[in-house]
Amino acid sequence: MIDRILGGIKVKINNRIATLGEYHFKKIDDEKNKILSEGKKIIDLGIGDPDLPVHPSILKELISALAIKNFNKYPPYDGVEKLKKQIIKYYSDVYSVKLDLDEVLVLIGSKEGISNIIPAVCNFGDGVIMTDPSYPVYETATKLWGAVTYKIPLKGKNSFLPELDYMLDGDILRSKLFIINYPNNPTGAVASENFYKDIIKFCSHNDIILCNDSAYNEIIEENKAPTSLLQYDIDKKNCIEFGTMSKTYNMTGFRIGYAVGNKDVIKALLTIKSNLDSGQFKPIQYAAIRALTLERSYINSIRHIYNDRRKSAEIILKNKNIEFFKTTGTFYVWCKVPNNYTTYEFCSEVLKKHQIVITPGYSFGNLGHQYFRIALTKDKVTIEEALNKFSRYK
């Protein structure tokens, strides 16, 4: 245990806390706040928190739900049944995937669910496979719950999809869980049908539960049908998928999401949740129901905004001689750091010289070194203003 002296009392802190450090995005916030405290204006292209407004009908539903009888009482642990049924309808309408009620679980944001899936399926010392780079929560949750991480590299030459041949090592094959994230944060990569089929087959053959963090499922090319992992595991033998209202519906602060898939995994996840939390505030769940009933044209309009911003960003980055991964997934641009810079040097220079926040790639893993991520979560004019401040690199 780690010892802390507080008021003359020796407090013993969990050793695993020492392996975590601060949440990477908090460090970025601290640097940003220091500059703000100096009275300087910044443009924040760091954290992926949408700038777009919440649809008025969602807010109206949130307020209306405050008049529902017993709105202030504990919600069902697994979520309001009406919301679960709406998630089932969404998967049927959008993905042609059939779900039963016991295959759906409402979450306090998908981040919470992803954290709790570790103890739901893993014992201490069990392996969890994830990619490098990846969303930092996968690794921190694995460490906190005493499991072991195995990282599979994502490389540009493979369009940032993991190579399954890399996982022929015996220890990796004994893992309990494999977490993927497509459309991918931070790279923006979009998975193909063949990839999903291959990775499902691989995990099924090795008795590994496959989990897709599908936070950006709708943030893709306009007029294109989104993809679900469950389209290729219709019997839901070994797959689970996490979804959220945060990115598609600009509801990051609402903290509402869901898990769908294998009913035994869902049941285990519910057991963890029912012992650790008491569910999400019911009016927020009713707001989520309204979000899922919005016309597809609304979602396409959101895609149009992000794709328009992406095109503008790519034109400027190209003129600045900054390499980037060309994609239409998520609202991020994954860029190579210019020659003769380390990732830290470049991101620090951009912040101090131009007051622009970008996310250093190493926040997402060792293979993120020599990369940085731009979030397209400011209006087009602001993004253009920020990127035009960049120097032209050789």
mmCIF file of C-alpha atoms in Angstrom:
data_model
loop_
_atom_site.group_PDB
_atom_site.id
_atom_site.type_symbol
_atom_site.label_atom_id
_atom_site.label_comp_id
_atom_site.label_asym_id
_atom_site.label_seq_id
_atom_site.Cartn_x
_atom_site.Cartn_y
_atom_site.Cartn_z
ATOM 1 C CA MET A 1 0.000 0.000 0.000
ATOM 2 C CA ILE A 2 1.045 3.604 -0.559
ATOM 3 C CA ASP A 3 1.407 5.568 2.677
ATOM 4 C CA ARG A 4 0.062 9.114 3.028
ATOM 5 C CA ILE A 5 0.551 11.239 6.150
ATOM 6 C CA LEU A 6 -2.627 13.244 6.764
ATOM 7 C CA GLY A 7 -2.927 15.180 10.011
ATOM 8 C CA GLY A 8 -0.518 12.842 11.756
ATOM 9 C CA ILE A 9 -2.425 9.742 10.649
ATOM 10 C CA LYS A 10 -0.797 7.317 8.239
ATOM 11 C CA VAL A 11 -3.361 6.574 5.540
ATOM 12 C CA LYS A 12 -2.755 3.595 3.299
ATOM 13 C CA ILE A 13 -3.820 4.148 -0.320
ATOM 14 C CA ASN A 14 -4.416 1.419 -2.905
ATOM 15 C CA ASN A 15 -1.167 0.654 -4.754
ATOM 16 C CA ARG A 16 -2.966 0.602 -8.085
ATOM 17 C CA ILE A 17 -3.739 4.316 -7.758
ATOM 18 C CA ALA A 18 -0.018 5.032 -8.124
ATOM 19 C CA THR A 19 0.036 3.342 -11.530
ATOM 20 C CA LEU A 20 -2.576 5.700 -12.944
ATOM 21 C CA GLY A 21 -1.442 9.263 -12.473
ATOM 22 C CA GLU A 22 -3.854 12.021 -13.456
ATOM 23 C CA TYR A 23 -6.399 11.486 -16.205
ATOM 24 C CA HIS A 24 -4.590 12.643 -19.348
ATOM 25 C CA PHE A 25 -7.242 15.147 -20.369
ATOM 26 C CA LYS A 26 -7.132 16.731 -16.899
ATOM 27 C CA LYS A 27 -3.475 17.595 -17.514
ATOM 28 C CA ILE A 28 -4.485 19.361 -20.702
ATOM 29 C CA ASP A 29 -7.194 21.225 -18.803
ATOM 30 C CA ASP A 30 -4.649 22.347 -16.193
ATOM 31 C CA GLU A 31 -2.327 23.760 -18.858
ATOM 32 C CA LYS A 32 -5.245 25.454 -20.569
ATOM 33 C CA ASN A 33 -6.483 26.980 -17.310
ATOM 34 C CA LYS A 34 -3.042 28.401 -16.562
ATOM 35 C CA ILE A 35 -3.102 30.339 -19.825
ATOM 36 C CA LEU A 36 -6.683 31.468 -19.195
ATOM 37 C CA SER A 37 -5.665 32.705 -15.746
ATOM 38 C CA GLU A 38 -3.159 34.969 -17.491
ATOM 39 C CA GLY A 39 -6.041 36.650 -19.293
ATOM 40 C CA LYS A 40 -5.289 35.121 -22.675
ATOM 41 C CA LYS A 41 -7.897 33.757 -25.073
ATOM 42 C CA ILE A 42 -7.484 30.178 -26.233
ATOM 43 C CA ILE A 43 -9.039 27.987 -28.889
ATOM 44 C CA ASP A 44 -9.641 24.531 -27.463
ATOM 45 C CA LEU A 45 -9.387 21.757 -30.051
ATOM 46 C CA GLY A 46 -8.460 19.232 -27.372
ATOM 47 C CA ILE A 47 -11.239 17.293 -25.651
ATOM 48 C CA GLY A 48 -14.034 15.888 -27.810
ATOM 49 C CA ASP A 49 -16.920 17.753 -26.192
ATOM 50 C CA PRO A 50 -19.381 18.806 -28.941
ATOM 51 C CA ASP A 51 -20.078 22.521 -29.299
ATOM 52 C CA LEU A 52 -23.409 21.967 -31.041
ATOM 53 C CA PRO A 53 -26.639 22.599 -29.108
ATOM 54 C CA VAL A 54 -28.927 19.911 -27.784
ATOM 55 C CA HIS A 55 -32.021 19.490 -29.944
ATOM 56 C CA PRO A 56 -34.838 21.613 -28.414
ATOM 57 C CA SER A 57 -37.218 18.652 -28.239
ATOM 58 C CA ILE A 58 -34.737 16.752 -26.046
ATOM 59 C CA LEU A 59 -34.615 19.638 -23.582
ATOM 60 C CA LYS A 60 -38.401 19.919 -23.682
ATOM 61 C CA GLU A 61 -38.721 16.228 -22.853
ATOM 62 C CA LEU A 62 -36.210 16.571 -20.003
ATOM 63 C CA ILE A 63 -38.248 19.380 -18.456
ATOM 64 C CA SER A 64 -41.587 17.650 -19.044
ATOM 65 C CA ALA A 65 -40.300 14.510 -17.333
ATOM 66 C CA LEU A 66 -39.926 16.481 -14.108
ATOM 67 C CA ALA A 67 -43.718 16.397 -13.855
ATOM 68 C CA ILE A 68 -43.889 12.600 -14.043
ATOM 69 C CA LYS A 69 -45.035 10.960 -10.822
ATOM 70 C CA ASN A 70 -42.138 9.669 -8.703
ATOM 71 C CA PHE A 71 -39.561 11.209 -11.053
ATOM 72 C CA ASN A 72 -37.389 11.805 -7.983
ATOM 73 C CA LYS A 73 -37.427 8.190 -6.825
ATOM 74 C CA TYR A 74 -34.751 5.596 -7.501
ATOM 75 C CA PRO A 75 -34.862 4.439 -11.123
ATOM 76 C CA PRO A 76 -34.784 0.740 -12.072
ATOM 77 C CA TYR A 77 -31.220 -0.576 -11.853
ATOM 78 C CA ASP A 78 -31.305 -1.758 -15.451
ATOM 79 C CA GLY A 79 -32.972 1.387 -16.768
ATOM 80 C CA VAL A 80 -36.475 2.642 -17.529
ATOM 81 C CA GLU A 81 -38.190 -0.040 -19.615
ATOM 82 C CA LYS A 82 -39.463 2.506 -22.128
ATOM 83 C CA LEU A 83 -35.876 3.573 -22.866
ATOM 84 C CA LYS A 84 -34.737 -0.040 -23.188
ATOM 85 C CA LYS A 85 -37.525 -0.654 -25.687
ATOM 86 C CA GLN A 86 -36.500 2.455 -27.632
ATOM 87 C CA ILE A 87 -32.900 1.194 -27.790
ATOM 88 C CA ILE A 88 -34.259 -2.115 -29.097
ATOM 89 C CA LYS A 89 -36.233 -0.237 -31.760
ATOM 90 C CA TYR A 90 -33.176 1.835 -32.697
ATOM 91 C CA TYR A 91 -31.083 -1.305 -33.235
ATOM 92 C CA SER A 92 -33.870 -2.873 -35.263
ATOM 93 C CA ASP A 93 -34.475 0.192 -37.447
ATOM 94 C CA VAL A 94 -30.856 1.223 -37.992
ATOM 95 C CA TYR A 95 -28.944 -2.082 -37.876
ATOM 96 C CA SER A 96 -31.640 -4.739 -38.426
ATOM 97 C CA VAL A 97 -30.439 -6.310 -35.168
ATOM 98 C CA LYS A 98 -33.014 -7.971 -32.897
ATOM 99 C CA LEU A 99 -32.581 -7.452 -29.159
ATOM 100 C CA ASP A 100 -34.513 -8.679 -26.132
ATOM 101 C CA LEU A 101 -34.973 -6.679 -22.934
ATOM 102 C CA ASP A 102 -32.442 -8.828 -21.070
ATOM 103 C CA GLU A 103 -29.854 -7.932 -23.721
ATOM 104 C CA VAL A 104 -30.094 -4.186 -22.998
ATOM 105 C CA LEU A 105 -28.753 -2.225 -20.030
ATOM 106 C CA VAL A 106 -28.972 1.530 -19.447
ATOM 107 C CA LEU A 107 -25.748 3.158 -18.234
ATOM 108 C CA ILE A 108 -24.676 6.400 -16.586
ATOM 109 C CA GLY A 109 -22.747 7.183 -19.761
ATOM 110 C CA SER A 110 -20.842 4.535 -21.695
ATOM 111 C CA LYS A 111 -17.596 5.424 -19.871
ATOM 112 C CA GLU A 112 -19.092 4.004 -16.685
ATOM 113 C CA GLY A 113 -20.109 0.817 -18.451
ATOM 114 C CA ILE A 114 -16.719 0.343 -20.068
ATOM 115 C CA SER A 115 -15.070 0.709 -16.661
ATOM 116 C CA ASN A 116 -17.416 -1.807 -15.056
ATOM 117 C CA ILE A 117 -17.192 -4.413 -17.808
ATOM 118 C CA ILE A 118 -13.719 -5.306 -16.474
ATOM 119 C CA PRO A 119 -14.868 -6.679 -13.087
ATOM 120 C CA ALA A 120 -17.993 -8.081 -14.723
ATOM 121 C CA VAL A 121 -15.967 -10.574 -16.770
ATOM 122 C CA CYS A 122 -12.401 -10.551 -15.383
ATOM 123 C CA ASN A 123 -10.762 -11.899 -12.261
ATOM 124 C CA PHE A 124 -7.589 -10.402 -10.817
ATOM 125 C CA GLY A 125 -4.759 -11.146 -13.224
ATOM 126 C CA ASP A 126 -6.968 -11.918 -16.224
ATOM 127 C CA GLY A 127 -5.949 -10.385 -19.522
ATOM 128 C CA VAL A 128 -7.703 -7.538 -21.322
ATOM 129 C CA ILE A 129 -6.684 -6.864 -24.920
ATOM 130 C CA MET A 130 -6.869 -3.311 -26.233
ATOM 131 C CA THR A 131 -5.266 -1.314 -28.984
ATOM 132 C CA ASP A 132 -2.424 1.179 -28.873
ATOM 133 C CA PRO A 133 -3.366 3.987 -29.305
ATOM 134 C CA SER A 134 -6.757 3.867 -27.599
ATOM 135 C CA TYR A 135 -9.126 5.761 -25.308
ATOM 136 C CA PRO A 136 -7.212 5.942 -21.972
ATOM 137 C CA VAL A 137 -10.105 4.639 -19.857
ATOM 138 C CA TYR A 138 -9.642 1.093 -21.185
ATOM 139 C CA GLU A 139 -6.195 0.831 -19.635
ATOM 140 C CA THR A 140 -6.903 2.743 -16.431
ATOM 141 C CA ALA A 141 -10.024 0.691 -15.681
ATOM 142 C CA THR A 142 -8.111 -2.523 -16.345
ATOM 143 C CA LYS A 143 -5.377 -1.497 -13.905
ATOM 144 C CA LEU A 144 -7.829 -0.327 -11.256
ATOM 145 C CA TRP A 145 -9.647 -3.652 -11.268
ATOM 146 C CA GLY A 146 -6.418 -5.667 -11.097
ATOM 147 C CA ALA A 147 -6.505 -7.138 -14.590
ATOM 148 C CA VAL A 148 -3.587 -7.192 -17.047
ATOM 149 C CA THR A 149 -3.393 -5.193 -20.277
ATOM 150 C CA TYR A 150 -2.222 -6.573 -23.610
ATOM 151 C CA LYS A 151 -1.831 -3.981 -26.332
ATOM 152 C CA ILE A 152 -2.189 -4.544 -30.058
ATOM 153 C CA PRO A 153 -0.607 -1.871 -32.277
ATOM 154 C CA LEU A 154 -2.658 0.257 -34.648
ATOM 155 C CA LYS A 155 -0.606 1.377 -37.627
ATOM 156 C CA GLY A 156 -1.347 3.749 -40.452
ATOM 157 C CA LYS A 157 -0.287 1.189 -43.052
ATOM 158 C CA ASN A 158 -3.181 -1.018 -41.842
ATOM 159 C CA SER A 159 -5.664 1.886 -41.735
ATOM 160 C CA PHE A 160 -5.417 1.742 -37.927
ATOM 161 C CA LEU A 161 -7.063 -1.667 -37.664
ATOM 162 C CA PRO A 162 -5.407 -4.263 -35.384
ATOM 163 C CA GLU A 163 -3.572 -7.169 -36.996
ATOM 164 C CA LEU A 164 -5.002 -10.370 -35.564
ATOM 165 C CA ASP A 165 -1.826 -12.280 -36.456
ATOM 166 C CA TYR A 166 -0.090 -10.195 -33.793
ATOM 167 C CA MET A 167 -2.094 -12.026 -31.125
ATOM 168 C CA LEU A 168 -0.725 -15.524 -31.601
ATOM 169 C CA ASP A 169 1.195 -15.260 -28.320
ATOM 170 C CA GLY A 170 -0.102 -17.733 -25.732
ATOM 171 C CA ASP A 171 -0.596 -15.225 -22.904
ATOM 172 C CA ILE A 172 -2.685 -12.912 -25.077
ATOM 173 C CA LEU A 173 -4.850 -15.804 -26.230
ATOM 174 C CA ARG A 174 -5.736 -16.566 -22.611
ATOM 175 C CA SER A 175 -7.309 -13.110 -22.199
ATOM 176 C CA LYS A 176 -10.933 -12.751 -21.116
ATOM 177 C CA LEU A 177 -11.847 -9.536 -22.913
ATOM 178 C CA PHE A 178 -10.940 -7.641 -26.084
ATOM 179 C CA ILE A 179 -11.988 -3.973 -26.240
ATOM 180 C CA ILE A 180 -12.149 -2.297 -29.639
ATOM 181 C CA ASN A 181 -13.474 1.135 -30.572
ATOM 182 C CA TYR A 182 -14.825 1.789 -34.061
ATOM 183 C CA PRO A 183 -15.297 4.385 -35.401
ATOM 184 C CA ASN A 184 -12.014 4.930 -33.616
ATOM 185 C CA ASN A 185 -10.825 7.496 -31.125
ATOM 186 C CA PRO A 186 -8.229 8.934 -31.625
ATOM 187 C CA THR A 187 -7.508 7.955 -35.246
ATOM 188 C CA GLY A 188 -10.952 8.299 -36.807
ATOM 189 C CA ALA A 189 -10.584 4.897 -38.490
ATOM 190 C CA VAL A 190 -13.749 3.082 -39.553
ATOM 191 C CA ALA A 191 -13.903 -0.728 -39.429
ATOM 192 C CA SER A 192 -14.923 -2.812 -42.428
ATOM 193 C CA GLU A 193 -17.398 -5.683 -42.547
ATOM 194 C CA ASN A 194 -14.556 -8.157 -43.096
ATOM 195 C CA PHE A 195 -12.709 -6.831 -40.065
ATOM 196 C CA TYR A 196 -15.722 -7.340 -37.817
ATOM 197 C CA LYS A 197 -16.281 -10.853 -39.130
ATOM 198 C CA ASP A 198 -12.618 -11.796 -38.664
ATOM 199 C CA ILE A 199 -12.298 -10.427 -35.143
ATOM 200 C CA ILE A 200 -15.579 -12.015 -34.014
ATOM 201 C CA LYS A 201 -14.385 -15.356 -35.366
ATOM 202 C CA PHE A 202 -10.998 -14.934 -33.663
ATOM 203 C CA CYS A 203 -12.531 -14.074 -30.278
ATOM 204 C CA SER A 204 -15.125 -16.828 -30.501
ATOM 205 C CA HIS A 205 -12.434 -19.404 -31.298
ATOM 206 C CA ASN A 206 -10.398 -18.308 -28.262
ATOM 207 C CA ASP A 207 -13.300 -17.833 -25.798
ATOM 208 C CA ILE A 208 -12.706 -14.087 -25.586
ATOM 209 C CA ILE A 209 -15.550 -11.633 -25.028
ATOM 210 C CA LEU A 210 -15.446 -8.929 -27.690
ATOM 211 C CA CYS A 211 -16.533 -5.438 -26.675
ATOM 212 C CA ASN A 212 -16.985 -2.548 -29.111
ATOM 213 C CA ASP A 213 -17.074 0.987 -27.745
ATOM 214 C CA SER A 214 -19.410 2.468 -30.331
ATOM 215 C CA ALA A 215 -19.508 6.039 -29.032
ATOM 216 C CA TYR A 216 -19.022 7.509 -32.513
ATOM 217 C CA ASN A 217 -21.235 5.081 -34.427
ATOM 218 C CA GLU A 218 -23.259 7.849 -36.083
ATOM 219 C CA ILE A 219 -20.408 10.312 -36.666
ATOM 220 C CA ILE A 220 -19.485 9.087 -40.133
ATOM 221 C CA GLU A 221 -19.903 10.011 -43.780
ATOM 222 C CA GLU A 222 -23.212 11.622 -44.735
ATOM 223 C CA ASN A 223 -25.968 9.318 -46.005
ATOM 224 C CA LYS A 224 -23.943 6.247 -45.057
ATOM 225 C CA ALA A 225 -25.479 3.482 -42.946
ATOM 226 C CA PRO A 226 -23.715 3.076 -39.585
ATOM 227 C CA THR A 227 -22.389 -0.325 -38.566
ATOM 228 C CA SER A 228 -22.859 -2.331 -35.389
ATOM 229 C CA LEU A 229 -20.681 -5.188 -34.184
ATOM 230 C CA LEU A 230 -23.878 -7.131 -33.486
ATOM 231 C CA GLN A 231 -24.780 -7.208 -37.171
ATOM 232 C CA TYR A 232 -22.095 -9.889 -37.507
ATOM 233 C CA ASP A 233 -22.880 -11.774 -34.288
ATOM 234 C CA ILE A 234 -26.636 -12.065 -34.607
ATOM 235 C CA ASP A 235 -26.827 -14.748 -31.919
ATOM 236 C CA LYS A 236 -24.779 -12.520 -29.605
ATOM 237 C CA LYS A 237 -22.579 -15.454 -28.626
ATOM 238 C CA ASN A 238 -19.606 -13.451 -27.380
ATOM 239 C CA CYS A 239 -20.178 -9.771 -28.228
ATOM 240 C CA ILE A 240 -21.254 -6.672 -26.356
ATOM 241 C CA GLU A 241 -21.490 -3.103 -27.616
ATOM 242 C CA PHE A 242 -21.573 0.204 -25.770
ATOM 243 C CA GLY A 243 -23.457 3.228 -27.054
ATOM 244 C CA THR A 244 -23.980 6.761 -25.816
ATOM 245 C CA MET A 245 -26.080 9.855 -26.447
ATOM 246 C CA SER A 246 -23.039 12.063 -25.880
ATOM 247 C CA LYS A 247 -21.530 12.455 -29.334
ATOM 248 C CA THR A 248 -24.430 12.038 -31.762
ATOM 249 C CA TYR A 249 -26.916 14.099 -29.765
ATOM 250 C CA ASN A 250 -24.498 16.559 -28.079
ATOM 251 C CA MET A 251 -25.447 15.262 -24.624
ATOM 252 C CA THR A 252 -22.037 14.731 -22.997
ATOM 253 C CA GLY A 253 -23.142 16.329 -19.725
ATOM 254 C CA PHE A 254 -26.306 14.230 -19.470
ATOM 255 C CA ARG A 255 -24.298 11.048 -18.771
ATOM 256 C CA ILE A 256 -26.570 8.541 -20.453
ATOM 257 C CA GLY A 257 -25.615 5.492 -22.486
ATOM 258 C CA TYR A 258 -26.295 1.793 -22.866
ATOM 259 C CA ALA A 259 -24.825 -1.664 -23.297
ATOM 260 C CA VAL A 260 -26.330 -4.268 -25.628
ATOM 261 C CA GLY A 261 -25.365 -7.822 -26.491
ATOM 262 C CA ASN A 262 -24.769 -11.181 -24.835
ATOM 263 C CA LYS A 263 -27.338 -11.522 -22.051
ATOM 264 C CA ASP A 264 -24.952 -13.269 -19.645
ATOM 265 C CA VAL A 265 -22.447 -10.433 -19.930
ATOM 266 C CA ILE A 266 -25.256 -7.885 -19.571
ATOM 267 C CA LYS A 267 -26.452 -9.692 -16.432
ATOM 268 C CA ALA A 268 -22.926 -9.675 -14.962
ATOM 269 C CA LEU A 269 -22.551 -5.982 -15.765
ATOM 270 C CA LEU A 270 -25.900 -5.277 -14.097
ATOM 271 C CA THR A 271 -24.711 -7.130 -10.985
ATOM 272 C CA ILE A 272 -21.676 -4.849 -10.771
ATOM 273 C CA LYS A 273 -23.765 -1.734 -11.389
ATOM 274 C CA SER A 274 -26.500 -2.602 -8.902
ATOM 275 C CA ASN A 275 -23.840 -2.935 -6.207
ATOM 276 C CA LEU A 276 -22.033 0.293 -7.112
ATOM 277 C CA ASP A 277 -24.654 2.772 -8.360
ATOM 278 C CA SER A 278 -28.388 3.383 -8.336
ATOM 279 C CA GLY A 279 -29.010 4.172 -11.984
ATOM 280 C CA GLN A 280 -29.494 7.406 -13.894
ATOM 281 C CA PHE A 281 -32.019 10.155 -13.061
ATOM 282 C CA LYS A 282 -35.296 9.215 -14.761
ATOM 283 C CA PRO A 283 -35.909 12.539 -16.583
ATOM 284 C CA ILE A 284 -32.520 12.125 -18.282
ATOM 285 C CA GLN A 285 -33.602 8.678 -19.440
ATOM 286 C CA TYR A 286 -36.777 10.171 -20.918
ATOM 287 C CA ALA A 287 -34.672 12.786 -22.692
ATOM 288 C CA ALA A 288 -32.647 9.922 -24.172
ATOM 289 C CA ILE A 289 -35.849 8.318 -25.446
ATOM 290 C CA ARG A 290 -36.643 11.510 -27.318
ATOM 291 C CA ALA A 291 -33.121 11.630 -28.761
ATOM 292 C CA LEU A 292 -33.477 8.139 -30.190
ATOM 293 C CA THR A 293 -36.752 9.067 -31.892
ATOM 294 C CA LEU A 294 -35.320 12.042 -33.803
ATOM 295 C CA GLU A 295 -35.510 11.853 -37.587
ATOM 296 C CA ARG A 296 -32.517 10.413 -39.426
ATOM 297 C CA SER A 297 -32.291 13.740 -41.250
ATOM 298 C CA TYR A 298 -31.240 15.357 -37.967
ATOM 299 C CA ILE A 299 -28.350 12.923 -37.579
ATOM 300 C CA ASN A 300 -27.345 13.513 -41.185
ATOM 301 C CA SER A 301 -27.270 17.259 -40.506
ATOM 302 C CA ILE A 302 -24.846 16.657 -37.621
ATOM 303 C CA ARG A 303 -22.648 14.573 -39.916
ATOM 304 C CA HIS A 304 -22.719 17.318 -42.538
ATOM 305 C CA ILE A 305 -21.435 19.884 -40.042
ATOM 306 C CA TYR A 306 -18.519 17.715 -38.925
ATOM 307 C CA ASN A 307 -17.621 16.634 -42.456
ATOM 308 C CA ASP A 308 -17.641 20.267 -43.593
ATOM 309 C CA ARG A 309 -15.317 21.183 -40.733
ATOM 310 C CA ARG A 310 -13.085 18.218 -41.567
ATOM 311 C CA LYS A 311 -12.724 19.252 -45.201
ATOM 312 C CA SER A 312 -11.712 22.781 -44.189
ATOM 313 C CA ALA A 313 -9.228 21.466 -41.627
ATOM 314 C CA GLU A 314 -7.672 19.060 -44.129
ATOM 315 C CA ILE A 315 -7.143 21.822 -46.709
ATOM 316 C CA ILE A 316 -5.300 23.991 -44.185
ATOM 317 C CA LEU A 317 -3.263 21.099 -42.751
ATOM 318 C CA LYS A 318 -2.189 20.124 -46.250
ATOM 319 C CA ASN A 319 -1.050 23.694 -46.914
ATOM 320 C CA LYS A 320 0.931 23.601 -43.661
ATOM 321 C CA ASN A 321 2.617 20.333 -44.749
ATOM 322 C CA ILE A 322 1.116 18.438 -41.817
ATOM 323 C CA GLU A 323 0.293 14.802 -42.593
ATOM 324 C CA PHE A 324 -3.056 13.448 -41.433
ATOM 325 C CA PHE A 325 -5.069 10.247 -41.664
ATOM 326 C CA LYS A 326 -7.872 10.774 -44.164
ATOM 327 C CA THR A 327 -11.149 9.363 -42.880
ATOM 328 C CA THR A 328 -14.776 10.255 -42.279
ATOM 329 C CA GLY A 329 -15.131 8.628 -38.860
ATOM 330 C CA THR A 330 -15.590 10.517 -35.559
ATOM 331 C CA PHE A 331 -15.002 14.258 -35.244
ATOM 332 C CA TYR A 332 -11.224 14.017 -34.880
ATOM 333 C CA VAL A 333 -8.275 14.498 -37.204
ATOM 334 C CA TRP A 334 -5.241 12.316 -36.391
ATOM 335 C CA CYS A 335 -2.085 14.116 -37.504
ATOM 336 C CA LYS A 336 1.639 13.395 -37.686
ATOM 337 C CA VAL A 337 3.873 15.729 -35.709
ATOM 338 C CA PRO A 338 6.127 17.730 -38.088
ATOM 339 C CA ASN A 339 9.732 16.628 -38.518
ATOM 340 C CA ASN A 340 12.280 17.681 -35.891
ATOM 341 C CA TYR A 341 9.660 17.911 -33.135
ATOM 342 C CA THR A 342 8.702 15.577 -30.345
ATOM 343 C CA THR A 343 4.983 15.379 -29.678
ATOM 344 C CA TYR A 344 5.369 17.331 -26.452
ATOM 345 C CA GLU A 345 7.463 20.041 -28.073
ATOM 346 C CA PHE A 346 4.977 20.558 -30.869
ATOM 347 C CA CYS A 347 1.828 20.595 -28.731
ATOM 348 C CA SER A 348 3.510 22.846 -26.175
ATOM 349 C CA GLU A 349 4.629 25.278 -28.878
ATOM 350 C CA VAL A 350 1.149 25.447 -30.390
ATOM 351 C CA LEU A 351 -0.350 26.106 -26.963
ATOM 352 C CA LYS A 352 2.152 28.719 -25.786
ATOM 353 C CA LYS A 353 2.747 30.472 -29.100
ATOM 354 C CA HIS A 354 -0.747 30.396 -30.590
ATOM 355 C CA GLN A 355 -2.979 29.636 -27.563
ATOM 356 C CA ILE A 356 -4.429 26.568 -29.279
ATOM 357 C CA VAL A 357 -5.102 23.339 -27.382
ATOM 358 C CA ILE A 358 -4.511 20.092 -29.263
ATOM 359 C CA THR A 359 -4.157 16.652 -27.717
ATOM 360 C CA PRO A 360 -0.719 14.987 -27.760
ATOM 361 C CA GLY A 361 -0.927 11.498 -29.209
ATOM 362 C CA TYR A 362 0.901 9.873 -26.311
ATOM 363 C CA SER A 363 -2.220 10.521 -24.216
ATOM 364 C CA PHE A 364 -3.613 7.478 -26.021
ATOM 365 C CA GLY A 365 -0.603 5.170 -25.690
ATOM 366 C CA ASN A 366 3.044 4.783 -26.641
ATOM 367 C CA LEU A 367 2.257 4.433 -30.336
ATOM 368 C CA GLY A 368 0.614 7.847 -30.194
ATOM 369 C CA HIS A 369 4.041 9.442 -29.984
ATOM 370 C CA GLN A 370 4.719 11.487 -33.127
ATOM 371 C CA TYR A 371 0.980 12.147 -33.494
ATOM 372 C CA PHE A 372 -1.496 14.715 -32.236
ATOM 373 C CA ARG A 373 -5.287 14.864 -32.329
ATOM 374 C CA ILE A 374 -7.481 17.758 -33.395
ATOM 375 C CA ALA A 375 -11.097 17.791 -32.197
ATOM 376 C CA LEU A 376 -13.517 19.384 -34.655
ATOM 377 C CA THR A 377 -15.681 20.612 -31.806
ATOM 378 C CA LYS A 378 -15.598 24.309 -32.624
ATOM 379 C CA ASP A 379 -17.380 26.077 -35.445
ATOM 380 C CA LYS A 380 -15.776 26.066 -38.885
ATOM 381 C CA VAL A 381 -14.572 29.681 -38.696
ATOM 382 C CA THR A 382 -12.859 29.084 -35.340
ATOM 383 C CA ILE A 383 -11.184 25.891 -36.566
ATOM 384 C CA GLU A 384 -9.892 27.719 -39.638
ATOM 385 C CA GLU A 385 -8.654 30.594 -37.474
ATOM 386 C CA ALA A 386 -6.782 28.180 -35.222
ATOM 387 C CA LEU A 387 -5.161 26.058 -37.920
ATOM 388 C CA ASN A 388 -4.174 29.066 -40.011
ATOM 389 C CA LYS A 389 -2.001 30.157 -37.073
ATOM 390 C CA PHE A 390 0.147 27.045 -37.472
ATOM 391 C CA SER A 391 3.517 27.575 -39.100
ATOM 392 C CA ARG A 392 4.230 26.052 -42.496
ATOM 393 C CA TYR A 393 6.464 23.086 -41.790
ATOM 394 C CA LYS A 394 9.107 21.480 -43.961
#
